[in-house]
XYZ file of N, CA and C in Angstrom:
366
model
N -4.779 21.152 -1.930
C -4.298 20.290 -3.002
C -5.143 19.030 -3.080
N -5.300 18.534 -4.282
C -6.032 17.311 -4.535
C -5.037 16.249 -4.973
N -5.115 15.097 -4.343
C -4.220 14.003 -4.661
C -5.008 12.723 -4.903
N -4.477 11.888 -5.775
C -5.083 10.611 -6.090
C -4.062 9.501 -5.925
N -4.524 8.381 -5.432
C -3.742 7.163 -5.432
C -4.541 6.120 -6.188
N -4.067 5.764 -7.367
C -4.735 4.800 -8.224
C -3.917 3.516 -8.277
N -4.608 2.405 -8.337
C -3.931 1.131 -8.413
C -4.849 0.099 -9.052
N -4.291 -1.040 -9.377
C -5.070 -2.155 -9.883
C -4.892 -2.448 -11.355
N -4.256 -1.556 -12.068
C -4.016 -1.807 -13.473
C -3.004 -2.917 -13.662
N -2.940 -3.410 -14.868
C -2.011 -4.471 -15.170
C -2.332 -5.115 -16.489
N -1.730 -6.254 -16.717
C -1.908 -7.002 -17.952
C -2.637 -8.306 -17.672
N -3.699 -8.546 -18.419
C -4.479 -9.768 -18.264
C -4.843 -10.326 -19.628
N -5.227 -11.584 -19.645
C -5.702 -12.216 -20.864
C -7.179 -11.936 -21.071
N -7.649 -12.017 -22.306
C -9.083 -11.854 -22.539
C -9.902 -12.775 -21.652
N -10.976 -12.241 -21.099
C -11.800 -12.989 -20.177
C -11.390 -12.845 -18.733
N -10.253 -12.240 -18.493
C -9.766 -12.060 -17.144
C -10.429 -10.904 -16.432
N -9.983 -10.679 -15.204
C -10.574 -9.649 -14.360
C -9.507 -8.782 -13.721
N -9.878 -7.556 -13.449
C -9.055 -6.626 -12.703
C -9.957 -5.779 -11.823
N -9.397 -5.318 -10.737
C -10.097 -4.394 -9.866
C -9.271 -3.136 -9.704
N -9.819 -2.025 -10.148
C -9.157 -0.744 -10.021
C -9.591 -0.052 -8.738
N -8.648 0.614 -8.106
C -8.925 1.330 -6.873
C -8.432 2.760 -6.994
N -9.150 3.656 -6.371
C -8.763 5.054 -6.347
C -9.141 5.655 -5.011
N -8.183 6.278 -4.386
C -8.422 7.029 -3.162
C -8.072 8.481 -3.414
N -9.023 9.347 -3.191
C -8.826 10.775 -3.398
C -8.693 11.480 -2.058
N -7.823 12.447 -2.019
C -7.660 13.232 -0.808
C -7.488 14.694 -1.181
N -7.878 15.550 -0.276
C -7.760 16.968 -0.513
C -8.754 17.743 0.308
N -8.775 19.030 0.059
C -9.647 19.921 0.812
C -11.038 19.979 0.187
N -11.674 18.828 0.118
C -13.011 18.759 -0.472
C -14.064 19.260 0.501
N -14.952 20.069 -0.009
C -16.147 20.428 0.739
C -17.231 19.394 0.496
N -17.431 19.057 -0.777
C -18.416 18.064 -1.157
C -17.958 17.335 -2.411
N -17.955 16.021 -2.358
C -17.721 15.209 -3.542
C -19.084 14.775 -4.072
N -19.383 15.168 -5.295
C -20.684 14.845 -5.871
C -20.674 13.516 -6.609
N -19.634 13.277 -7.377
C -19.518 12.004 -8.076
C -18.072 11.538 -8.087
N -17.895 10.248 -8.206
C -16.599 9.648 -8.446
C -16.779 8.612 -9.545
N -15.750 8.446 -10.341
C -15.892 7.490 -11.412
C -14.590 7.202 -12.115
N -14.724 6.478 -13.200
C -13.589 6.076 -14.006
C -13.830 6.414 -15.461
N -12.835 6.995 -16.079
C -12.796 7.229 -17.508
C -11.613 6.473 -18.077
N -11.601 6.327 -19.381
C -10.467 5.659 -20.003
C -10.149 6.304 -21.343
N -8.903 6.143 -21.754
C -8.488 6.602 -23.058
C -7.624 5.530 -23.704
N -8.126 5.000 -24.802
C -7.387 4.028 -25.582
C -6.483 4.765 -26.563
N -5.478 4.082 -27.089
C -4.586 4.730 -28.049
C -5.348 5.333 -29.216
N -5.040 6.563 -29.521
C -5.621 7.288 -30.646
C -7.139 7.454 -30.534
N -7.651 7.403 -29.336
C -9.067 7.639 -29.108
C -9.229 8.696 -28.014
N -10.415 9.278 -27.979
C -10.699 10.269 -26.957
C -11.041 9.606 -25.632
N -10.872 10.353 -24.577
C -11.252 9.871 -23.264
C -12.765 9.662 -23.211
N -13.185 8.584 -22.586
C -14.594 8.275 -22.504
C -14.950 7.778 -21.112
N -16.184 7.997 -20.748
C -16.681 7.525 -19.467
C -16.766 6.009 -19.458
N -16.346 5.411 -18.361
C -16.535 3.989 -18.133
C -17.704 3.778 -17.179
N -17.614 4.378 -16.012
C -18.674 4.276 -15.019
C -18.498 5.374 -13.987
N -19.587 5.762 -13.375
C -19.533 6.761 -12.323
C -20.586 6.470 -11.279
N -20.358 6.980 -10.102
C -21.317 6.834 -9.020
C -21.450 8.169 -8.295
N -22.672 8.508 -7.971
C -22.954 9.772 -7.306
C -23.129 9.571 -5.814
N -22.963 10.654 -5.081
C -23.107 10.605 -3.645
C -24.495 10.145 -3.223
N -25.490 10.460 -4.039
C -26.851 10.062 -3.733
C -27.089 8.581 -3.981
N -26.114 7.884 -4.557
C -26.217 6.454 -4.713
C -26.495 5.950 -6.109
N -26.701 6.836 -7.042
C -26.962 6.411 -8.411
C -25.669 6.037 -9.115
N -25.783 5.205 -10.115
C -24.632 4.797 -10.917
C -24.948 4.942 -12.387
N -23.907 5.091 -13.162
C -24.052 5.184 -14.605
C -22.922 4.409 -15.254
N -23.260 3.635 -16.275
C -22.283 2.827 -16.981
C -22.333 3.107 -18.467
N -21.172 3.128 -19.077
C -21.120 3.130 -20.524
C -21.684 1.808 -21.037
N -22.183 1.824 -22.262
C -22.779 0.618 -22.819
C -21.809 -0.558 -22.813
N -20.554 -0.290 -23.119
C -19.588 -1.382 -23.187
C -19.289 -1.977 -21.819
N -19.623 -1.243 -20.760
C -19.327 -1.704 -19.413
C -20.483 -2.445 -18.754
N -21.668 -2.245 -19.261
C -22.843 -2.845 -18.648
C -22.771 -4.369 -18.663
N -23.018 -4.957 -17.512
C -22.993 -6.399 -17.396
C -21.623 -6.987 -17.154
N -20.585 -6.188 -17.306
C -19.221 -6.675 -17.110
C -18.498 -5.959 -15.974
N -18.747 -4.673 -15.851
C -18.055 -3.862 -14.855
C -19.013 -3.452 -13.743
N -18.470 -3.292 -12.562
C -19.244 -2.830 -11.426
C -18.462 -1.747 -10.702
N -19.113 -0.619 -10.470
C -18.477 0.462 -9.739
C -19.075 0.530 -8.338
N -18.237 0.777 -7.368
C -18.709 0.959 -6.011
C -17.754 1.894 -5.287
N -18.234 2.487 -4.222
C -17.458 3.504 -3.532
C -17.523 3.338 -2.022
N -16.571 3.941 -1.382
C -16.530 4.034 0.069
C -16.416 5.512 0.376
N -17.532 6.119 0.655
C -17.561 7.564 0.838
C -16.724 8.028 2.028
N -16.659 7.219 3.063
C -15.881 7.586 4.232
C -14.397 7.706 3.915
N -13.947 6.961 2.919
C -12.542 6.979 2.527
C -12.294 7.763 1.250
N -13.331 8.384 0.714
C -13.224 9.072 -0.576
C -12.588 8.162 -1.620
N -13.068 6.944 -1.660
C -12.501 5.947 -2.554
C -13.557 5.405 -3.502
N -13.097 5.018 -4.673
C -13.971 4.413 -5.662
C -13.244 3.240 -6.293
N -14.004 2.214 -6.625
C -13.440 0.987 -7.156
C -14.187 0.584 -8.418
N -13.491 -0.084 -9.284
C -14.097 -0.597 -10.502
C -13.695 -2.050 -10.666
N -14.656 -2.933 -10.508
C -14.434 -4.355 -10.748
C -14.724 -4.636 -12.211
N -13.726 -5.107 -12.923
C -13.848 -5.364 -14.343
C -13.704 -6.854 -14.601
N -14.742 -7.443 -15.140
C -14.750 -8.853 -15.481
C -14.917 -9.024 -16.984
N -14.626 -10.220 -17.448
C -14.772 -10.542 -18.873
C -14.093 -9.509 -19.752
N -12.874 -9.194 -19.412
C -12.151 -8.150 -20.137
C -11.864 -8.567 -21.570
N -11.913 -7.581 -22.439
C -11.687 -7.773 -23.861
C -10.485 -6.952 -24.308
N -9.864 -7.335 -25.410
C -8.728 -6.547 -25.905
C -9.071 -5.073 -26.104
N -10.284 -4.773 -26.516
C -10.673 -3.391 -26.724
C -10.818 -2.597 -25.433
N -10.709 -3.273 -24.292
C -10.692 -2.574 -23.013
C -9.317 -2.000 -22.690
N -8.340 -2.340 -23.487
C -6.992 -1.829 -23.271
C -6.989 -0.305 -23.350
N -6.531 0.311 -22.287
C -6.544 1.768 -22.209
C -5.891 2.207 -20.915
N -5.651 3.489 -20.822
C -5.286 4.090 -19.550
C -6.579 4.505 -18.868
N -6.759 4.059 -17.645
C -7.970 4.342 -16.896
C -7.686 5.428 -15.872
N -8.545 6.433 -15.858
C -8.356 7.598 -15.009
C -9.458 7.703 -13.962
N -9.054 7.905 -12.745
C -10.004 8.188 -11.684
C -10.480 9.629 -11.803
N -11.762 9.819 -11.623
C -12.358 11.144 -11.736
C -13.161 11.481 -10.485
N -13.011 12.703 -10.044
C -13.811 13.224 -8.946
C -14.427 14.535 -9.384
N -15.711 14.658 -9.207
C -16.408 15.919 -9.443
C -16.783 16.453 -8.075
N -16.156 17.566 -7.701
C -16.272 18.002 -6.325
C -16.117 19.502 -6.180
N -16.636 19.998 -5.078
C -16.387 21.362 -4.650
C -15.339 21.333 -3.552
N -14.392 22.222 -3.625
C -13.335 22.313 -2.626
C -13.633 23.417 -1.627
N -12.999 23.337 -0.485
C -13.189 24.353 0.541
C -12.776 25.739 0.058
N -11.795 25.784 -0.832
C -11.328 27.069 -1.331
C -12.339 27.716 -2.267
N -13.246 26.927 -2.790
C -14.297 27.432 -3.677
C -15.517 26.554 -3.478
N -16.122 26.693 -2.355
C -17.124 25.741 -1.874
C -18.312 25.581 -2.801
N -18.684 26.632 -3.497
C -19.906 26.583 -4.290
C -19.645 26.379 -5.784
N -18.437 26.046 -6.131
C -18.086 25.753 -7.505
C -17.486 24.360 -7.591
N -18.159 23.481 -8.287
C -17.671 22.119 -8.459
C -16.865 22.003 -9.743
N -15.840 21.183 -9.693
C -14.985 20.965 -10.842
C -14.598 19.500 -10.933
N -14.103 19.116 -12.087
C -13.572 17.782 -12.293
C -12.092 17.732 -11.949
N -11.704 16.676 -11.252
C -10.310 16.429 -10.919
C -9.946 15.028 -11.386
N -8.691 14.875 -11.790
C -8.282 13.653 -12.466
C -7.033 13.041 -11.858
N -7.039 11.727 -11.756
C -5.846 11.010 -11.388
C -4.895 10.915 -12.559
N -3.714 10.379 -12.302
C -2.701 10.289 -13.346
C -2.927 9.126 -14.294
N -3.764 8.191 -13.915
C -4.103 7.072 -14.770
C -3.361 5.805 -14.422
N -4.007 4.686 -14.684
C -3.398 3.376 -14.507
C -3.671 2.552 -15.768
N -2.646 1.895 -16.252
C -2.738 1.204 -17.538
C -3.332 -0.186 -17.381
N -4.304 -0.467 -18.232
C -4.898 -1.794 -18.335
C -4.615 -2.327 -19.726
N -4.007 -3.491 -19.785
C -3.696 -4.120 -21.062
C -4.330 -5.502 -21.101
N -5.139 -5.741 -22.111
C -5.815 -7.018 -22.284
C -5.343 -7.615 -23.604
N -4.610 -8.684 -23.519
C -4.086 -9.318 -24.723
C -3.776 -10.775 -24.445
N -3.744 -11.545 -25.507
C -3.415 -12.955 -25.396
C -2.014 -13.240 -25.898
């Protein structure tokens, strides 16, 4: 079984900051990437940022310069530091893991947390 513990969401004013945390657990053989996606009301889910086991990172354009993703591989955890938040950042943020499990070691799949709500408003 794959389980996620997500935290850090909440309500902040424009310009404020939040730090999202995600700890993944399960019968992983290899975790290739961890990251964060978000879905705003009436919009599709979109990538926010991701980090690969090899150390590379990728950010959506809206996140560049404002958000920072980092991970603790020993804890299977990923974090997203969000600064200079804007109202358009309001969304449910989902932790994502792309991994191969012991039950299917050579097939990697995406796994998703339940989401944590971020609300940015004045």
